[in-house]
């Protein structure tokens, strides 16, 4: 009902819509309309009301409400069903539960803040208000061993969106850190369930520091992370980012389904800061070498100092020195 009221107010943006017209159109009482208007105000919408004239939308909040994301979203299936939370433990957790109950591909879970945001390798993901926290349920027909391709695809979608909207040089650090310069601005977490070597569901979780001031970050993050607000010098529209990001994910996913991993890997290679760099990879053991390639499953190929190569499927990569004179 709130969405329908908003749709009508938006259509008549700048002018009044009477309570009676809203009530007739939506087949409810004028009192019910008033209650929903109050609820919308509670959500942060500024709505003016005048006796005998009705209601007028003055300003919409930058909240990731289904109506806000949905109204100009140009996707076929991603984000067509949206679950929005003011606060949740983790959008991943909610999305997993929905996926297990059979939620359809493209279902989006989004939250304004998370109490127990999850990062890669069992780390926590700091999730204050102003950030973007979302999880998308996917059902790709692929083997779980190829799931990292979905992480690379999502990273490409995020970096492209940042580049296109804000003109910032977003880069990708293998496997799925989104960076501006050497600071992390976002990350991707993939979780899945599979049966008989086929993915049943796969959740793409993305966290992005959007409208977050560096000064408000815990001290340990201030040097290593950044945000869109810091980089742009102003607050950005999170809703706009989310719409464009979802559109990009869907576009790349459809390309992936039609033409396989090659076009995705090509885009990833054009936006990574990892290939050609001397890297240290930590995954139980620590190795160092030159990152020379990613293979068709998205694994990182590292050439060690002794000339041998190692295929890395998971791990934390730190870039030692970029494109330096190492011969490996
Ligand atoms: C990383 O460690 O770089 C990945 C972080 C992924 C965080 C996102 S925020 C939305 C979704 N819900 C979570 O609990 N985690 C992911």
Coordinates of C-alpha atoms and ligand atoms in Angstrom, one line a residue:
X1 CA 0.0 0.0 0.0
X2 CA 2.8 2.4 0.9
X3 CA 4.4 1.7 -2.4
X4 CA 1.2 2.5 -4.3
X5 CA 0.7 5.7 -2.5
X6 CA 4.3 6.7 -3.2
X7 CA 3.8 5.8 -6.9
X8 CA 0.8 8.2 -7.1
X9 CA 2.6 11.0 -5.2
X10 CA 5.6 10.6 -7.5
X11 CA 3.5 10.7 -10.6
X12 CA 2.1 14.0 -9.4
X13 CA 5.4 15.2 -8.0
X14 CA 5.2 18.9 -7.3
X15 CA 1.4 19.0 -7.0
X16 CA -1.1 17.8 -4.5
X17 CA -3.0 14.6 -4.6
X18 CA -6.2 14.6 -2.5
X19 CA -6.8 12.0 0.2
X20 CA -10.1 11.2 -1.5
X21 CA -8.4 10.5 -4.9
X22 CA -5.8 8.2 -3.2
X23 CA -8.5 6.4 -1.2
X24 CA -10.7 5.9 -4.3
X25 CA -7.8 4.7 -6.4
X26 CA -6.5 2.3 -3.8
X27 CA -9.9 1.2 -2.6
X28 CA -9.3 2.1 1.1
X29 CA -10.6 4.7 3.5
X30 CA -9.1 8.2 3.8
X31 CA -8.1 7.3 7.4
X32 CA -6.1 4.4 6.1
X33 CA -4.3 6.6 3.6
X34 CA -3.5 9.0 6.4
X35 CA -2.0 6.2 8.4
X36 CA 0.2 5.1 5.5
X37 CA 1.3 8.7 5.0
X38 CA 2.4 8.8 8.6
X39 CA 4.3 5.5 8.2
X40 CA 6.0 6.9 5.1
X41 CA 7.0 10.0 7.1
X42 CA 8.4 7.6 9.6
X43 CA 10.5 6.1 6.8
X44 CA 12.0 9.5 6.1
X45 CA 9.7 10.8 3.3
X46 CA 8.9 14.4 3.5
X47 CA 5.2 14.7 2.6
X48 CA 3.3 18.0 2.9
X49 CA -0.4 17.9 3.7
X50 CA -2.8 20.7 3.2
X51 CA -6.5 20.8 4.1
X52 CA -8.7 20.5 1.0
X53 CA -5.7 19.9 -1.3
X54 CA -4.3 16.7 0.0
X55 CA -0.7 15.4 0.0
X56 CA 2.4 16.4 -1.8
X57 CA 5.8 14.7 -1.9
X58 CA 8.6 17.1 -1.1
X59 CA 11.6 14.8 -0.8
X60 CA 12.4 11.1 -0.7
X61 CA 15.1 9.7 1.6
X62 CA 18.2 7.9 0.3
X63 CA 17.0 4.6 1.7
X64 CA 17.2 1.2 0.0
X65 CA 13.5 0.7 0.2
X66 CA 12.0 -1.7 -2.3
X67 CA 9.9 1.1 -3.8
X68 CA 13.0 3.4 -4.3
X69 CA 15.2 0.7 -5.8
X70 CA 12.4 -0.8 -7.9
X71 CA 10.9 2.3 -9.5
X72 CA 13.6 2.8 -12.1
X73 CA 15.3 -0.5 -12.1
X74 CA 15.9 -1.9 -15.5
X75 CA 16.4 -5.6 -14.9
X76 CA 14.4 -8.7 -15.9
X77 CA 14.9 -10.7 -12.7
X78 CA 17.5 -9.3 -10.3
X79 CA 15.9 -7.1 -7.7
X80 CA 12.3 -7.9 -8.9
X81 CA 11.6 -9.2 -5.4
X82 CA 13.2 -7.2 -2.6
X83 CA 13.4 -7.8 1.2
X84 CA 14.4 -4.6 3.0
X85 CA 15.6 -4.4 6.6
X86 CA 16.3 -1.4 8.7
X87 CA 18.6 -3.6 10.7
X88 CA 19.4 -7.3 10.4
X89 CA 22.2 -9.6 11.6
X90 CA 23.4 -10.4 8.1
X91 CA 21.7 -10.1 4.7
X92 CA 23.6 -13.3 3.8
X93 CA 21.9 -15.3 6.5
X94 CA 18.5 -14.0 5.5
X95 CA 19.1 -14.7 1.8
X96 CA 20.3 -18.2 2.6
X97 CA 17.1 -19.0 4.5
X98 CA 15.0 -17.6 1.7
X99 CA 17.1 -19.6 -0.9
X100 CA 16.5 -22.8 1.1
X101 CA 12.8 -22.2 1.1
X102 CA 12.9 -21.9 -2.7
X103 CA 13.1 -18.1 -3.3
X104 CA 13.5 -17.3 -6.9
X105 CA 16.7 -16.3 -8.7
X106 CA 17.3 -12.6 -8.4
X107 CA 15.7 -12.1 -5.0
X108 CA 17.4 -9.3 -3.2
X109 CA 18.0 -8.8 0.5
X110 CA 19.1 -5.4 1.5
X111 CA 19.7 -3.7 4.9
X112 CA 20.5 -0.3 6.1
X113 CA 22.7 -1.7 8.8
X114 CA 23.9 -5.2 9.9
X115 CA 24.6 -6.4 13.4
X116 CA 26.7 -9.3 12.4
X117 CA 27.9 -8.6 8.9
X118 CA 30.0 -11.4 7.5
X119 CA 33.2 -11.0 5.6
X120 CA 35.4 -13.5 3.8
X121 CA 37.3 -16.1 5.7
X122 CA 35.0 -15.9 8.7
X123 CA 35.8 -12.2 9.4
X124 CA 33.2 -9.8 10.4
X125 CA 32.0 -7.0 8.1
X126 CA 31.7 -3.6 9.8
X127 CA 28.2 -2.4 8.7
X128 CA 27.2 1.1 10.0
X129 CA 24.4 3.2 8.5
X130 CA 25.3 4.8 5.2
X131 CA 26.9 1.7 3.8
X132 CA 25.4 -0.6 1.2
X133 CA 24.8 -4.2 2.3
X134 CA 23.0 -6.5 0.0
X135 CA 22.7 -10.2 -1.0
X136 CA 21.3 -11.6 -4.2
X137 CA 20.1 -15.1 -4.6
X138 CA 21.3 -16.8 -7.8
X139 CA 20.7 -20.2 -9.2
X140 CA 23.4 -20.6 -11.8
X141 CA 23.8 -23.9 -13.6
X142 CA 27.4 -24.5 -12.7
X143 CA 29.7 -26.7 -10.7
X144 CA 30.6 -25.3 -7.3
X145 CA 34.2 -25.4 -8.3
X146 CA 33.5 -22.5 -10.7
X147 CA 31.7 -20.4 -8.1
X148 CA 34.6 -17.9 -7.8
X149 CA 33.7 -16.7 -11.3
X150 CA 30.5 -15.3 -9.8
X151 CA 32.7 -13.3 -7.3
X152 CA 34.8 -12.0 -10.2
X153 CA 31.7 -11.1 -12.1
X154 CA 30.2 -9.2 -9.2
X155 CA 33.5 -7.4 -8.6
X156 CA 33.5 -6.3 -12.3
X157 CA 29.9 -5.1 -11.9
X158 CA 30.8 -3.1 -8.8
X159 CA 34.0 -1.6 -10.3
X160 CA 32.2 -0.7 -13.6
X161 CA 29.3 1.0 -11.7
X162 CA 31.7 3.0 -9.6
X163 CA 33.7 4.1 -12.7
X164 CA 30.6 5.0 -14.7
X165 CA 28.7 6.9 -12.0
X166 CA 31.6 8.7 -10.1
X167 CA 34.5 8.6 -12.6
X168 CA 36.7 7.0 -9.9
X169 CA 39.3 4.4 -10.9
X170 CA 38.0 1.4 -9.0
X171 CA 40.2 -1.6 -9.3
X172 CA 39.8 -5.3 -8.3
X173 CA 42.2 -7.2 -6.1
X174 CA 41.9 -10.9 -6.5
X175 CA 39.7 -12.5 -5.6
X176 CA 37.1 -9.9 -4.8
X177 CA 38.2 -6.7 -3.1
X178 CA 37.1 -3.5 -4.7
X179 CA 39.7 -0.8 -4.2
X180 CA 40.4 2.8 -5.0
X181 CA 44.2 3.1 -5.0
X182 CA 45.4 0.8 -2.3
X183 CA 42.3 1.3 -0.1
X184 CA 39.4 -1.1 0.1
X185 CA 36.0 0.3 -0.7
X186 CA 34.0 -2.9 -0.9
X187 CA 34.1 -6.6 -0.9
X188 CA 32.1 -9.6 -2.3
X189 CA 31.3 -12.8 -0.4
X190 CA 29.9 -15.9 -2.2
X191 CA 28.2 -18.7 -0.3
X192 CA 26.5 -21.6 -1.9
X193 CA 24.8 -25.0 -1.6
X194 CA 25.3 -27.7 -4.1
X195 CA 24.0 -31.2 -4.9
X196 CA 25.6 -33.7 -7.2
X197 CA 28.2 -31.3 -8.4
X198 CA 25.7 -28.7 -9.4
X199 CA 25.0 -25.4 -7.6
X200 CA 21.6 -25.4 -6.0
X201 CA 21.7 -21.8 -4.8
X202 CA 24.4 -19.2 -4.6
X203 CA 24.3 -16.0 -2.7
X204 CA 26.3 -13.0 -3.9
X205 CA 26.9 -10.7 -0.9
X206 CA 28.3 -7.3 -1.5
X207 CA 29.3 -4.7 1.1
X208 CA 30.3 -1.2 -0.1
X209 CA 31.4 1.8 2.0
X210 CA 29.1 4.4 0.5
X211 CA 28.1 7.4 2.7
X212 CA 30.6 6.7 5.5
X213 CA 33.1 9.2 6.8
X214 CA 36.6 8.0 7.5
X215 CA 36.6 9.7 10.9
X216 CA 33.6 7.5 11.9
X217 CA 35.5 4.3 11.1
X218 CA 37.2 2.3 13.8
X219 CA 40.9 3.3 13.9
X220 CA 42.2 0.1 12.5
X221 CA 40.3 0.7 9.2
X222 CA 41.1 4.3 8.6
X223 CA 44.4 3.7 6.7
X224 CA 43.3 0.6 4.7
X225 CA 39.8 1.6 3.7
X226 CA 37.9 4.4 2.0
X227 CA 34.4 5.2 1.0
X228 CA 32.5 6.7 -1.9
X229 CA 31.7 9.8 0.2
X230 CA 35.4 10.3 1.0
X231 CA 36.5 9.8 -2.6
X232 CA 33.7 12.0 -4.1
X233 CA 33.8 14.6 -1.4
X234 CA 30.0 14.5 -1.1
X235 CA 27.3 12.1 -0.2
X236 CA 26.2 9.9 -3.0
X237 CA 22.8 8.4 -3.9
X238 CA 22.9 4.8 -2.6
X239 CA 19.7 4.0 -4.4
X240 CA 21.1 5.0 -7.7
X241 CA 24.2 3.0 -7.1
X242 CA 22.2 -0.1 -6.2
X243 CA 20.0 0.1 -9.2
X244 CA 22.9 0.4 -11.6
X245 CA 24.9 -2.2 -9.8
X246 CA 22.0 -4.8 -10.1
X247 CA 21.6 -3.9 -13.8
X248 CA 25.3 -4.6 -14.3
X249 CA 25.3 -7.9 -12.5
X250 CA 22.4 -9.1 -14.5
X251 CA 23.9 -7.9 -17.8
X252 CA 27.2 -9.7 -17.0
X253 CA 25.4 -12.8 -15.8
X254 CA 23.4 -13.1 -19.0
X255 CA 26.7 -12.7 -21.0
X256 CA 28.3 -15.4 -18.9
X257 CA 25.3 -17.7 -19.5
X258 CA 25.5 -17.1 -23.3
X259 CA 29.2 -17.0 -23.9
X260 CA 30.9 -18.5 -20.9
X261 CA 33.6 -17.1 -18.7
X262 CA 35.9 -15.5 -21.3
X263 CA 34.2 -12.1 -21.6
X264 CA 34.0 -11.8 -17.8
X265 CA 37.6 -12.7 -17.3
X266 CA 38.6 -10.2 -20.0
X267 CA 36.8 -7.4 -18.2
X268 CA 38.2 -8.5 -14.8
X269 CA 41.7 -8.5 -16.2
X270 CA 41.2 -5.0 -17.5
X271 CA 40.3 -3.8 -14.0
X272 CA 42.6 -5.7 -11.7
X273 CA 45.6 -4.4 -9.9
X274 CA 46.8 -7.9 -9.1
X275 CA 48.0 -9.4 -12.4
X276 CA 51.7 -8.4 -13.0
X277 CA 52.2 -7.6 -9.3
X278 CA 54.4 -9.3 -6.8
X279 CA 52.0 -10.9 -4.3
X280 CA 52.0 -12.6 -1.0
X281 CA 49.2 -15.1 -0.6
X282 CA 48.1 -16.4 2.8
X283 CA 45.9 -19.5 3.0
X284 CA 47.3 -21.6 5.8
X285 CA 50.7 -21.5 4.2
X286 CA 52.2 -18.3 2.8
X287 CA 53.7 -18.0 -0.6
X288 CA 55.2 -15.1 -2.6
X289 CA 55.5 -14.7 -6.3
X290 CA 54.3 -12.8 -9.3
X291 CA 50.6 -13.0 -10.2
X292 CA 50.6 -13.9 -13.8
X293 CA 47.1 -15.0 -14.7
X294 CA 43.6 -16.2 -13.7
X295 CA 42.5 -19.5 -15.1
X296 CA 39.0 -20.4 -16.6
X297 CA 37.6 -21.1 -13.1
X298 CA 38.9 -17.8 -11.7
X299 CA 41.8 -19.3 -9.7
X300 CA 45.0 -17.1 -9.5
X301 CA 48.1 -18.4 -11.1
X302 CA 51.3 -17.3 -9.3
X303 CA 54.8 -17.8 -10.6
X304 CA 57.2 -18.4 -7.7
X305 CA 60.8 -17.3 -7.6
X306 CA 62.0 -20.9 -8.5
X307 CA 60.1 -20.7 -11.8
X308 CA 57.3 -23.1 -10.8
X309 CA 53.7 -21.9 -10.8
X310 CA 51.0 -22.4 -8.2
X311 CA 47.2 -22.3 -8.6
X312 CA 45.5 -20.4 -5.8
X313 CA 41.8 -21.1 -5.3
X314 CA 41.3 -19.2 -2.1
X315 CA 43.4 -16.9 0.2
X316 CA 44.2 -13.4 1.1
X317 CA 46.4 -11.6 -1.3
X318 CA 48.6 -8.6 -0.5
X319 CA 50.3 -6.7 -3.2
X320 CA 54.0 -6.3 -2.4
X321 CA 55.4 -4.0 -5.1
X322 CA 53.6 -3.4 -8.3
X323 CA 55.1 -4.5 -11.6
X324 CA 58.6 -4.5 -10.2
X325 CA 61.7 -6.0 -11.6
X326 CA 61.2 -9.5 -10.3
X327 CA 61.9 -12.1 -12.9
X328 CA 59.5 -14.8 -11.8
Ligands
LIG1 C1 34.8 -9.3 2.2 O1 35.3 -9.8 3.2 O2 35.6 -8.5 1.5 C2 33.4 -9.5 1.7 C3 32.5 -8.7 2.5 C4 31.0 -9.0 2.2 C5 30.1 -8.2 3.1 C6 28.7 -8.3 2.6 S1 27.6 -7.0 3.3 C7 26.2 -7.8 2.6 C8 26.4 -9.3 2.8 N1 26.0 -9.6 4.1 C9 27.0 -10.0 4.9 O3 26.9 -10.4 6.1 N2 28.1 -10.0 4.2 C10 27.9 -9.6 2.9

